[in-house]
PDB file of C-alpha atoms in Angstrom:
ATOM      1  CA  MET C   1     -37.083  -4.050  49.250  1.00 94.00           C
ATOM      2  CA  GLU C   2     -34.549  -6.015  51.271  1.00 95.00           C
ATOM      3  CA  TYR C   3     -32.602  -4.339  54.064  1.00 97.00           C
ATOM      4  CA  ILE C   4     -29.355  -4.981  55.885  1.00 96.00           C
ATOM      5  CA  LYS C   5     -28.385  -4.001  59.408  1.00 97.00           C
ATOM      6  CA  TYR C   6     -25.102  -2.365  60.313  1.00 97.00           C
ATOM      7  CA  ASN C   7     -24.580  -1.203  63.898  1.00 97.00           C
ATOM      8  CA  LYS C   8     -28.329  -0.558  64.401  1.00 94.00           C
ATOM      9  CA  ASN C   9     -28.622   1.255  61.056  1.00 97.00           C
ATOM     10  CA  ILE C  10     -31.138  -0.274  58.635  1.00 97.00           C
ATOM     11  CA  LEU C  11     -30.024   0.364  55.045  1.00 98.00           C
ATOM     12  CA  SER C  12     -31.826  -0.638  51.877  1.00 98.00           C
ATOM     13  CA  LYS C  13     -30.002  -3.442  50.083  1.00 97.00           C
ATOM     14  CA  LEU C  14     -29.858  -1.214  47.009  1.00 98.00           C
ATOM     15  CA  SER C  15     -28.200   2.201  47.111  1.00 98.00           C
ATOM     16  CA  LEU C  16     -28.623   4.740  44.333  1.00 97.00           C
ATOM     17  CA  GLY C  17     -25.304   5.739  42.801  1.00 94.00           C
ATOM     18  CA  THR C  18     -25.652   9.275  41.483  1.00 94.00           C
ATOM     19  CA  VAL C  19     -22.613   9.821  39.268  1.00 91.00           C
ATOM     20  CA  GLN C  20     -25.026   9.942  36.289  1.00 90.00           C
ATOM     21  CA  PHE C  21     -26.780  12.936  37.872  1.00 93.00           C
ATOM     22  CA  GLY C  22     -23.616  15.022  37.616  1.00 87.00           C
ATOM     23  CA  LEU C  23     -21.591  13.537  34.765  1.00 83.00           C
ATOM     24  CA  ASN C  24     -22.026  11.682  31.495  1.00 65.00           C
ATOM     25  CA  TYR C  25     -20.865   8.343  32.892  1.00 56.00           C
ATOM     26  CA  GLY C  26     -20.621   4.746  31.704  1.00 50.00           C
ATOM     27  CA  ILE C  27     -19.686   3.008  28.490  1.00 50.00           C
ATOM     28  CA  SER C  28     -23.363   2.392  27.656  1.00 49.00           C
ATOM     29  CA  ASN C  29     -24.752   5.817  28.617  1.00 47.00           C
ATOM     30  CA  LYS C  30     -26.714   7.189  25.660  1.00 57.00           C
ATOM     31  CA  THR C  31     -28.988   9.706  27.389  1.00 60.00           C
ATOM     32  CA  GLY C  32     -26.516  11.875  29.320  1.00 73.00           C
ATOM     33  CA  LYS C  33     -27.288  13.726  32.558  1.00 86.00           C
ATOM     34  CA  PRO C  34     -30.973  13.915  33.510  1.00 91.00           C
ATOM     35  CA  ALA C  35     -32.550  17.269  34.311  1.00 93.00           C
ATOM     36  CA  GLN C  36     -33.377  18.156  37.939  1.00 94.00           C
ATOM     37  CA  GLU C  37     -37.065  17.494  37.347  1.00 95.00           C
ATOM     38  CA  GLU C  38     -36.377  13.946  36.187  1.00 95.00           C
ATOM     39  CA  VAL C  39     -33.937  13.375  39.054  1.00 95.00           C
ATOM     40  CA  ASN C  40     -36.723  14.381  41.464  1.00 95.00           C
ATOM     41  CA  GLU C  41     -39.062  11.867  39.825  1.00 96.00           C
ATOM     42  CA  ILE C  42     -36.413   9.133  39.982  1.00 97.00           C
ATOM     43  CA  ILE C  43     -35.579   9.628  43.664  1.00 96.00           C
ATOM     44  CA  ASN C  44     -39.225  10.013  44.663  1.00 96.00           C
ATOM     45  CA  PHE C  45     -40.070   6.732  42.934  1.00 97.00           C
ATOM     46  CA  LEU C  46     -37.137   4.951  44.574  1.00 97.00           C
ATOM     47  CA  GLU C  47     -38.028   6.278  48.041  1.00 96.00           C
ATOM     48  CA  ILE C  48     -41.598   5.058  47.623  1.00 96.00           C
ATOM     49  CA  ASN C  49     -40.110   1.651  46.778  1.00 97.00           C
ATOM     50  CA  GLY C  50     -37.961   1.507  49.889  1.00 97.00           C
ATOM     51  CA  ILE C  51     -34.595   2.936  48.806  1.00 97.00           C
ATOM     52  CA  ASN C  52     -33.044   4.948  51.655  1.00 97.00           C
ATOM     53  CA  SER C  53     -29.346   4.905  50.688  1.00 98.00           C
ATOM     54  CA  PHE C  54     -27.616   7.251  48.249  1.00 97.00           C
ATOM     55  CA  ASP C  55     -24.036   7.468  47.013  1.00 96.00           C
ATOM     56  CA  THR C  56     -22.422  10.613  45.617  1.00 96.00           C
ATOM     57  CA  ALA C  57     -19.036  12.354  45.503  1.00 95.00           C
ATOM     58  CA  LYS C  58     -17.408  15.748  45.243  1.00 93.00           C
ATOM     59  CA  GLY C  59     -15.967  14.614  41.922  1.00 91.00           C
ATOM     60  CA  TYR C  60     -19.352  13.763  40.388  1.00 91.00           C
ATOM     61  CA  GLY C  61     -19.917  17.154  38.802  1.00 91.00           C
ATOM     62  CA  ASP C  62     -22.942  18.820  40.415  1.00 93.00           C
ATOM     63  CA  SER C  63     -24.363  15.533  41.732  1.00 94.00           C
ATOM     64  CA  GLU C  64     -24.281  16.708  45.371  1.00 96.00           C
ATOM     65  CA  ILE C  65     -26.211  19.864  44.456  1.00 96.00           C
ATOM     66  CA  VAL C  66     -28.774  17.920  42.439  1.00 95.00           C
ATOM     67  CA  LEU C  67     -29.342  15.505  45.337  1.00 95.00           C
ATOM     68  CA  GLY C  68     -29.500  18.406  47.774  1.00 95.00           C
ATOM     69  CA  ASN C  69     -32.146  20.146  45.713  1.00 95.00           C
ATOM     70  CA  TYR C  70     -34.352  17.086  46.143  1.00 95.00           C
ATOM     71  CA  PHE C  71     -33.680  16.620  49.876  1.00 93.00           C
ATOM     72  CA  LYS C  72     -34.172  20.313  50.675  1.00 91.00           C
ATOM     73  CA  ASN C  73     -37.793  19.707  51.606  1.00 80.00           C
ATOM     74  CA  LYS C  74     -37.327  16.149  52.862  1.00 80.00           C
ATOM     75  CA  GLN C  75     -35.543  16.763  56.153  1.00 75.00           C
ATOM     76  CA  ASN C  76     -37.612  14.292  58.176  1.00 77.00           C
ATOM     77  CA  ILE C  77     -37.113  11.311  55.862  1.00 82.00           C
ATOM     78  CA  GLN C  78     -34.622   8.665  57.039  1.00 87.00           C
ATOM     79  CA  LYS C  79     -31.769   8.561  54.538  1.00 94.00           C
ATOM     80  CA  TYR C  80     -28.224   7.249  54.493  1.00 98.00           C
ATOM     81  CA  ILE C  81     -26.026   9.419  52.285  1.00 97.00           C
ATOM     82  CA  VAL C  82     -22.427   8.575  51.446  1.00 98.00           C
ATOM     83  CA  SER C  83     -20.129  11.045  49.710  1.00 97.00           C
ATOM     84  CA  LYS C  84     -16.524  10.730  48.594  1.00 97.00           C
ATOM     85  CA  PHE C  85     -13.478  12.983  48.226  1.00 96.00           C
ATOM     86  CA  GLU C  86      -9.990  12.685  46.765  1.00 95.00           C
ATOM     87  CA  SER C  87      -7.656  11.547  49.547  1.00 94.00           C
ATOM     88  CA  GLN C  88      -5.039  14.261  48.975  1.00 94.00           C
ATOM     89  CA  HIS C  89      -7.395  16.670  50.740  1.00 95.00           C
ATOM     90  CA  LEU C  90      -6.458  14.939  53.996  1.00 94.00           C
ATOM     91  CA  GLN C  91      -3.294  17.011  53.811  1.00 94.00           C
ATOM     92  CA  LEU C  92      -5.238  20.233  54.278  1.00 95.00           C
ATOM     93  CA  GLU C  93      -5.002  22.009  57.598  1.00 95.00           C
ATOM     94  CA  GLU C  94      -7.724  20.760  59.948  1.00 94.00           C
ATOM     95  CA  LYS C  95      -9.748  23.970  59.728  1.00 95.00           C
ATOM     96  CA  ASP C  96      -9.644  23.962  55.925  1.00 97.00           C
ATOM     97  CA  PHE C  97     -10.441  20.247  55.775  1.00 96.00           C
ATOM     98  CA  LEU C  98     -13.547  20.711  57.911  1.00 97.00           C
ATOM     99  CA  ILE C  99     -14.705  23.585  55.687  1.00 97.00           C
ATOM    100  CA  PHE C 100     -14.072  21.375  52.643  1.00 97.00           C
ATOM    101  CA  ILE C 101     -16.225  18.524  53.989  1.00 97.00           C
ATOM    102  CA  LYS C 102     -18.945  20.799  55.398  1.00 97.00           C
ATOM    103  CA  ASP C 103     -19.338  22.156  51.869  1.00 97.00           C
ATOM    104  CA  SER C 104     -20.767  18.755  50.913  1.00 97.00           C
ATOM    105  CA  LEU C 105     -23.314  18.952  53.739  1.00 97.00           C
ATOM    106  CA  LYS C 106     -24.372  22.384  52.555  1.00 97.00           C
ATOM    107  CA  LYS C 107     -24.784  21.220  48.957  1.00 97.00           C
ATOM    108  CA  LEU C 108     -26.690  18.111  50.054  1.00 96.00           C
ATOM    109  CA  ASN C 109     -28.914  20.067  52.467  1.00 95.00           C
ATOM    110  CA  ILE C 110     -28.187  17.643  55.329  1.00 95.00           C
ATOM    111  CA  ASN C 111     -26.638  17.963  58.783  1.00 94.00           C
ATOM    112  CA  SER C 112     -24.500  14.838  58.711  1.00 96.00           C
ATOM    113  CA  LEU C 113     -23.176  12.221  56.291  1.00 98.00           C
ATOM    114  CA  PHE C 114     -23.759   8.550  57.048  1.00 98.00           C
ATOM    115  CA  GLY C 115     -20.450   7.854  55.349  1.00 98.00           C
ATOM    116  CA  LEU C 116     -17.493   9.811  54.015  1.00 98.00           C
ATOM    117  CA  LEU C 117     -15.187   7.826  51.755  1.00 98.00           C
ATOM    118  CA  MET C 118     -11.824   8.534  50.216  1.00 97.00           C
ATOM    119  CA  HIS C 119     -12.274   8.146  46.471  1.00 92.00           C
ATOM    120  CA  ASN C 120      -8.793   6.646  46.222  1.00 91.00           C
ATOM    121  CA  SER C 121      -6.452   4.839  48.591  1.00 91.00           C
ATOM    122  CA  ASP C 122      -3.255   6.806  47.959  1.00 91.00           C
ATOM    123  CA  PHE C 123      -2.588   7.363  51.663  1.00 92.00           C
ATOM    124  CA  LEU C 124      -3.584   3.973  53.083  1.00 94.00           C
ATOM    125  CA  ASP C 125      -0.046   2.572  52.957  1.00 93.00           C
ATOM    126  CA  LYS C 126       1.349   5.606  54.800  1.00 92.00           C
ATOM    127  CA  TRP C 127      -1.522   6.330  57.184  1.00 95.00           C
ATOM    128  CA  GLU C 128      -0.563   8.788  59.900  1.00 92.00           C
ATOM    129  CA  LYS C 129      -2.011   9.773  63.262  1.00 94.00           C
ATOM    130  CA  TYR C 130      -2.511  13.200  61.689  1.00 92.00           C
ATOM    131  CA  TYR C 131      -5.164  11.672  59.400  1.00 96.00           C
ATOM    132  CA  SER C 132      -6.770   9.668  62.217  1.00 97.00           C
ATOM    133  CA  CYS C 133      -7.211  12.869  64.223  1.00 96.00           C
ATOM    134  CA  LYS C 134      -9.074  14.526  61.358  1.00 97.00           C
ATOM    135  CA  VAL C 135     -11.390  11.535  61.018  1.00 97.00           C
ATOM    136  CA  SER C 136     -12.045  11.617  64.780  1.00 97.00           C
ATOM    137  CA  VAL C 137     -12.905  15.321  64.664  1.00 97.00           C
ATOM    138  CA  LEU C 138     -15.403  14.705  61.854  1.00 98.00           C
ATOM    139  CA  LYS C 139     -17.071  11.942  63.892  1.00 98.00           C
ATOM    140  CA  ASP C 140     -16.946  13.805  67.203  1.00 97.00           C
ATOM    141  CA  GLN C 141     -18.584  16.876  65.660  1.00 97.00           C
ATOM    142  CA  GLY C 142     -21.309  14.765  64.066  1.00 97.00           C
ATOM    143  CA  ILE C 143     -20.276  15.788  60.558  1.00 98.00           C
ATOM    144  CA  ILE C 144     -19.975  12.120  59.592  1.00 98.00           C
ATOM    145  CA  LYS C 145     -21.002   8.847  61.222  1.00 98.00           C
ATOM    146  CA  TYR C 146     -18.596   6.505  59.414  1.00 98.00           C
ATOM    147  CA  PHE C 147     -15.400   6.843  57.406  1.00 98.00           C
ATOM    148  CA  GLY C 148     -14.191   4.677  54.580  1.00 98.00           C
ATOM    149  CA  VAL C 149     -12.452   4.201  51.259  1.00 98.00           C
ATOM    150  CA  SER C 150     -13.083   3.005  47.734  1.00 96.00           C
ATOM    151  CA  ILE C 151     -10.541   0.329  46.788  1.00 96.00           C
ATOM    152  CA  TYR C 152      -9.353  -1.186  43.515  1.00 93.00           C
ATOM    153  CA  SER C 153      -6.892  -3.958  44.438  1.00 94.00           C
ATOM    154  CA  ASN C 154      -6.333  -6.711  46.993  1.00 95.00           C
ATOM    155  CA  LYS C 155      -3.437  -4.781  48.539  1.00 96.00           C
ATOM    156  CA  GLU C 156      -5.685  -1.770  49.056  1.00 97.00           C
ATOM    157  CA  PHE C 157      -8.411  -3.951  50.552  1.00 98.00           C
ATOM    158  CA  GLU C 158      -6.022  -5.458  53.111  1.00 98.00           C
ATOM    159  CA  LEU C 159      -4.779  -1.998  54.082  1.00 97.00           C
ATOM    160  CA  ALA C 160      -8.351  -0.791  54.544  1.00 98.00           C
ATOM    161  CA  LEU C 161      -9.308  -3.899  56.497  1.00 98.00           C
ATOM    162  CA  ASN C 162      -6.512  -3.354  59.000  1.00 97.00           C
ATOM    163  CA  ASN C 163      -7.061   0.400  59.395  1.00 97.00           C
ATOM    164  CA  LYS C 164      -9.068   1.127  62.564  1.00 97.00           C
ATOM    165  CA  ASP C 165     -10.356   4.413  61.110  1.00 98.00           C
ATOM    166  CA  ILE C 166     -11.994   2.642  58.172  1.00 98.00           C
ATOM    167  CA  ASP C 167     -15.614   1.536  58.728  1.00 98.00           C
ATOM    168  CA  ILE C 168     -16.837   1.290  55.126  1.00 98.00           C
ATOM    169  CA  ILE C 169     -15.067  -0.273  52.138  1.00 98.00           C
ATOM    170  CA  GLN C 170     -16.446   0.181  48.637  1.00 98.00           C
ATOM    171  CA  VAL C 171     -15.387  -2.600  46.264  1.00 98.00           C
ATOM    172  CA  PRO C 172     -16.057  -3.655  42.665  1.00 97.00           C
ATOM    173  CA  PHE C 173     -17.916  -6.956  42.242  1.00 97.00           C
ATOM    174  CA  ASN C 174     -19.676  -8.480  39.263  1.00 97.00           C
ATOM    175  CA  ILE C 175     -19.794 -11.672  37.215  1.00 97.00           C
ATOM    176  CA  MET C 176     -16.505 -10.837  35.493  1.00 96.00           C
ATOM    177  CA  ASP C 177     -14.680  -9.201  38.409  1.00 96.00           C
ATOM    178  CA  GLN C 178     -15.024 -11.734  41.219  1.00 96.00           C
ATOM    179  CA  ARG C 179     -12.174 -10.661  43.502  1.00 96.00           C
ATOM    180  CA  ALA C 180     -14.571  -9.735  46.316  1.00 97.00           C
ATOM    181  CA  HIS C 181     -15.464 -13.431  46.458  1.00 96.00           C
ATOM    182  CA  SER C 182     -12.259 -15.165  45.372  1.00 95.00           C
ATOM    183  CA  ARG C 183     -10.070 -13.022  47.672  1.00 96.00           C
ATOM    184  CA  SER C 184     -12.598 -13.313  50.546  1.00 97.00           C
ATOM    185  CA  TRP C 185     -13.131  -9.557  50.821  1.00 98.00           C
ATOM    186  CA  LEU C 186     -16.788 -10.042  51.796  1.00 98.00           C
ATOM    187  CA  LYS C 187     -16.008 -12.634  54.455  1.00 98.00           C
ATOM    188  CA  LYS C 188     -13.102 -10.699  55.961  1.00 98.00           C
ATOM    189  CA  ALA C 189     -15.090  -7.464  56.074  1.00 98.00           C
ATOM    190  CA  LYS C 190     -17.939  -9.092  57.979  1.00 97.00           C
ATOM    191  CA  GLU C 191     -15.518 -10.655  60.470  1.00 98.00           C
ATOM    192  CA  ASN C 192     -14.031  -7.216  61.118  1.00 98.00           C
ATOM    193  CA  ASN C 193     -17.355  -5.320  61.227  1.00 98.00           C
ATOM    194  CA  LYS C 194     -16.622  -3.324  58.077  1.00 98.00           C
ATOM    195  CA  LEU C 195     -19.608  -2.427  55.910  1.00 98.00           C
ATOM    196  CA  ILE C 196     -19.194  -3.285  52.231  1.00 98.00           C
ATOM    197  CA  PHE C 197     -20.675  -1.210  49.428  1.00 98.00           C
ATOM    198  CA  ILE C 198     -20.515  -2.947  46.059  1.00 98.00           C
ATOM    199  CA  ARG C 199     -20.081  -0.910  42.887  1.00 96.00           C
ATOM    200  CA  SER C 200     -19.846  -1.820  39.204  1.00 94.00           C
ATOM    201  CA  ILE C 201     -22.296  -4.745  39.251  1.00 95.00           C
ATOM    202  CA  TYR C 202     -22.829  -4.202  35.504  1.00 93.00           C
ATOM    203  CA  LEU C 203     -19.200  -3.223  34.835  1.00 92.00           C
ATOM    204  CA  GLN C 204     -20.118   0.332  33.751  1.00 86.00           C
ATOM    205  CA  GLY C 205     -22.866  -1.112  31.546  1.00 87.00           C
ATOM    206  CA  LEU C 206     -20.659  -3.541  29.594  1.00 92.00           C
ATOM    207  CA  LEU C 207     -22.489  -6.581  30.991  1.00 94.00           C
ATOM    208  CA  LEU C 208     -25.818  -5.273  29.640  1.00 92.00           C
ATOM    209  CA  MET C 209     -24.669  -4.084  26.201  1.00 92.00           C
ATOM    210  CA  ASN C 210     -25.840  -5.624  22.952  1.00 91.00           C
ATOM    211  CA  ILE C 211     -23.013  -7.685  21.476  1.00 91.00           C
ATOM    212  CA  GLU C 212     -22.896  -5.526  18.330  1.00 90.00           C
ATOM    213  CA  ASP C 213     -22.556  -2.344  20.423  1.00 90.00           C
ATOM    214  CA  ILE C 214     -19.467  -3.459  22.331  1.00 91.00           C
ATOM    215  CA  PRO C 215     -16.563  -1.179  21.292  1.00 89.00           C
ATOM    216  CA  LYS C 216     -13.598  -2.560  19.415  1.00 89.00           C
ATOM    217  CA  LYS C 217     -11.261  -2.043  22.390  1.00 89.00           C
ATOM    218  CA  LEU C 218     -13.349  -4.632  24.264  1.00 91.00           C
ATOM    219  CA  GLU C 219     -13.644  -7.108  21.413  1.00 90.00           C
ATOM    220  CA  ASP C 220     -12.279  -9.863  23.668  1.00 89.00           C
ATOM    221  CA  ALA C 221     -15.304  -9.525  25.951  1.00 92.00           C
ATOM    222  CA  LYS C 222     -17.832 -10.544  23.295  1.00 93.00           C
ATOM    223  CA  GLU C 223     -17.502 -14.295  23.839  1.00 94.00           C
ATOM    224  CA  ASP C 224     -17.827 -13.801  27.577  1.00 94.00           C
ATOM    225  CA  ILE C 225     -21.018 -11.756  27.126  1.00 95.00           C
ATOM    226  CA  LYS C 226     -22.404 -14.491  24.875  1.00 96.00           C
ATOM    227  CA  TYR C 227     -21.673 -17.034  27.607  1.00 96.00           C
ATOM    228  CA  ILE C 228     -23.530 -14.930  30.161  1.00 96.00           C
ATOM    229  CA  ASP C 229     -26.417 -14.621  27.693  1.00 95.00           C
ATOM    230  CA  ASN C 230     -26.574 -18.401  27.292  1.00 96.00           C
ATOM    231  CA  ILE C 231     -26.699 -18.938  31.056  1.00 97.00           C
ATOM    232  CA  ALA C 232     -29.453 -16.331  31.421  1.00 97.00           C
ATOM    233  CA  ASN C 233     -31.454 -17.862  28.578  1.00 96.00           C
ATOM    234  CA  SER C 234     -31.155 -21.328  30.086  1.00 96.00           C
ATOM    235  CA  LEU C 235     -32.678 -19.965  33.299  1.00 96.00           C
ATOM    236  CA  GLY C 236     -35.386 -18.030  31.487  1.00 95.00           C
ATOM    237  CA  ILE C 237     -34.201 -14.699  32.891  1.00 95.00           C
ATOM    238  CA  SER C 238     -32.625 -11.541  31.470  1.00 94.00           C
ATOM    239  CA  ARG C 239     -28.921 -10.757  31.567  1.00 94.00           C
ATOM    240  CA  ASN C 240     -29.766  -7.917  33.971  1.00 93.00           C
ATOM    241  CA  GLU C 241     -31.471 -10.359  36.355  1.00 95.00           C
ATOM    242  CA  LEU C 242     -28.554 -12.791  36.177  1.00 97.00           C
ATOM    243  CA  CYS C 243     -25.962 -10.096  36.932  1.00 96.00           C
ATOM    244  CA  LEU C 244     -27.919  -8.778  39.908  1.00 96.00           C
ATOM    245  CA  SER C 245     -28.811 -12.266  41.179  1.00 97.00           C
ATOM    246  CA  PHE C 246     -25.166 -13.352  41.072  1.00 97.00           C
ATOM    247  CA  VAL C 247     -24.025 -10.428  43.233  1.00 97.00           C
ATOM    248  CA  ASN C 248     -27.016 -10.545  45.583  1.00 97.00           C
ATOM    249  CA  THR C 249     -26.739 -14.311  46.116  1.00 97.00           C
ATOM    250  CA  ILE C 250     -23.091 -14.113  47.159  1.00 97.00           C
ATOM    251  CA  ALA C 251     -22.973 -10.722  48.900  1.00 97.00           C
ATOM    252  CA  ARG C 252     -25.788 -11.094  51.411  1.00 95.00           C
ATOM    253  CA  ASP C 253     -24.432  -8.568  53.927  1.00 96.00           C
ATOM    254  CA  ALA C 254     -23.373  -5.842  51.482  1.00 98.00           C
ATOM    255  CA  VAL C 255     -25.118  -2.811  50.019  1.00 98.00           C
ATOM    256  CA  ILE C 256     -25.335  -2.888  46.218  1.00 98.00           C
ATOM    257  CA  LEU C 257     -24.914   0.328  44.240  1.00 97.00           C
ATOM    258  CA  PHE C 258     -26.905   0.844  41.065  1.00 93.00           C
ATOM    259  CA  GLY C 259     -27.295   3.801  38.747  1.00 90.00           C
ATOM    260  CA  CYS C 260     -29.862   5.142  36.318  1.00 88.00           C
ATOM    261  CA  GLU C 261     -30.276   8.115  34.020  1.00 89.00           C
ATOM    262  CA  THR C 262     -34.039   7.865  33.486  1.00 93.00           C
ATOM    263  CA  LEU C 263     -37.180   7.072  35.445  1.00 96.00           C
ATOM    264  CA  GLU C 264     -37.776   4.110  33.147  1.00 95.00           C
ATOM    265  CA  GLN C 265     -34.393   2.655  34.095  1.00 92.00           C
ATOM    266  CA  ALA C 266     -35.173   3.172  37.790  1.00 95.00           C
ATOM    267  CA  LYS C 267     -38.480   1.340  37.424  1.00 96.00           C
ATOM    268  CA  GLU C 268     -36.770  -1.507  35.566  1.00 93.00           C
ATOM    269  CA  ASN C 269     -34.072  -1.837  38.238  1.00 93.00           C
ATOM    270  CA  ILE C 270     -36.626  -2.050  41.046  1.00 96.00           C
ATOM    271  CA  LYS C 271     -38.752  -4.502  39.065  1.00 94.00           C
ATOM    272  CA  VAL C 272     -35.739  -6.713  38.413  1.00 93.00           C
ATOM    273  CA  PHE C 273     -34.536  -6.621  42.019  1.00 95.00           C
ATOM    274  CA  ASN C 274     -37.981  -7.456  43.394  1.00 94.00           C
ATOM    275  CA  SER C 275     -38.259 -10.434  41.043  1.00 92.00           C
ATOM    276  CA  ILE C 276     -34.804 -12.011  41.321  1.00 92.00           C
ATOM    277  CA  LYS C 277     -34.293 -15.323  43.042  1.00 88.00           C
ATOM    278  CA  LYS C 278     -31.248 -16.777  44.720  1.00 92.00           C
ATOM    279  CA  LEU C 279     -29.087 -18.639  42.198  1.00 96.00           C
ATOM    280  CA  ASP C 280     -28.392 -22.287  42.981  1.00 95.00           C
ATOM    281  CA  LYS C 281     -24.856 -23.467  43.683  1.00 96.00           C
ATOM    282  CA  ASN C 282     -24.494 -25.129  40.270  1.00 96.00           C
ATOM    283  CA  ILE C 283     -25.045 -21.865  38.401  1.00 97.00           C
ATOM    284  CA  ILE C 284     -22.815 -19.902  40.786  1.00 97.00           C
ATOM    285  CA  ASP C 285     -20.036 -22.473  40.325  1.00 97.00           C
ATOM    286  CA  LYS C 286     -20.365 -22.321  36.533  1.00 96.00           C
ATOM    287  CA  LEU C 287     -19.974 -18.546  36.511  1.00 97.00           C
ATOM    288  CA  ILE C 288     -17.091 -18.625  38.980  1.00 96.00           C
ATOM    289  CA  ASN C 289     -15.197 -21.278  37.024  1.00 95.00           C
ATOM    290  CA  ARG C 290     -15.725 -19.467  33.720  1.00 95.00           C
ATOM    291  CA  PHE C 291     -14.420 -16.086  34.899  1.00 94.00           C
ATOM    292  CA  ILE C 292     -12.002 -16.880  37.718  1.00 87.00           C
ATOM    293  CA  ASP C 293      -8.946 -16.331  35.501  1.00 86.00           C
ATOM    294  CA  LEU C 294     -10.347 -13.585  33.280  1.00 91.00           C
ATOM    295  CA  ASP C 295      -7.805 -11.106  31.897  1.00 88.00           C
ATOM    296  CA  GLU C 296      -7.805  -7.893  33.952  1.00 89.00           C
ATOM    297  CA  LYS C 297      -7.921  -5.797  30.780  1.00 89.00           C
ATOM    298  CA  ILE C 298     -11.541  -6.950  30.387  1.00 88.00           C
ATOM    299  CA  TYR C 299     -12.877  -6.586  33.949  1.00 89.00           C
ATOM    300  CA  ASN C 300     -10.904  -3.507  35.022  1.00 85.00           C
ATOM    301  CA  PRO C 301     -12.203  -0.265  33.403  1.00 83.00           C
ATOM    302  CA  THR C 302      -8.910   1.514  34.189  1.00 81.00           C
ATOM    303  CA  LYS C 303      -7.304  -0.854  31.652  1.00 82.00           C
ATOM    304  CA  TRP C 304      -9.774   0.038  28.901  1.00 83.00           C
TER     305      TRP C 304
END
């Protein structure tokens, strides 16, 4: 496993996204939520293979509880857990807000979150001292170590970048959605000591789907998937390996989120990550040039 360093914290390059543990998530999800027993097997396997970072959210069904059930008897293991909440809860009175966030700690069976992220950026353009004070209280009381936000647009990224309370920015990045690279989000974040978490490396599973299984509403993506297939075949690697290699080659200082519903998927993800090689500039340039002007209705799931 590769690791990255952020302010003396050593995080695994891969972070387990756990939305699938609490919800039926993803366009290609055919198995649904795994049972607690299988979740335990998945996390145990990933820990043995060096994963120490986990991503969840209050809005992910019972994902926090499921994770907490596993960590209940693992108090001495080093782990970096990030959870998220809907930003409107910042408007709660301070006492109620603290109770609201501490509820996540209780469910997760931990004493402190490595990161607490706003699941949306609704308040970034009207950030008030009132919100900064709440973030400071959370940090001062050791409830969280870092605060952040999940963003969806360049405007939101710039607002997060220039907000002194924001330490972590979660962004989408994959072969089709290349804004993190083309808009220099990765470069700017590093220059400003913001930690980047990358989500949607497989575009909710679209990038791994069989051509014939792609839904009619995404018919326009079929030719693009075929192109990705051709590149992968020319390199003698799978589409999965190409997608992960593309992101990992470009985003060297970012944590990459991945998800799985089964132990078999977890094993495959680790196998793929341990085998991938850095893509050469020629291949990177080909993929950038092909998708740089891609229609947003293909790469943005909110447009599906």
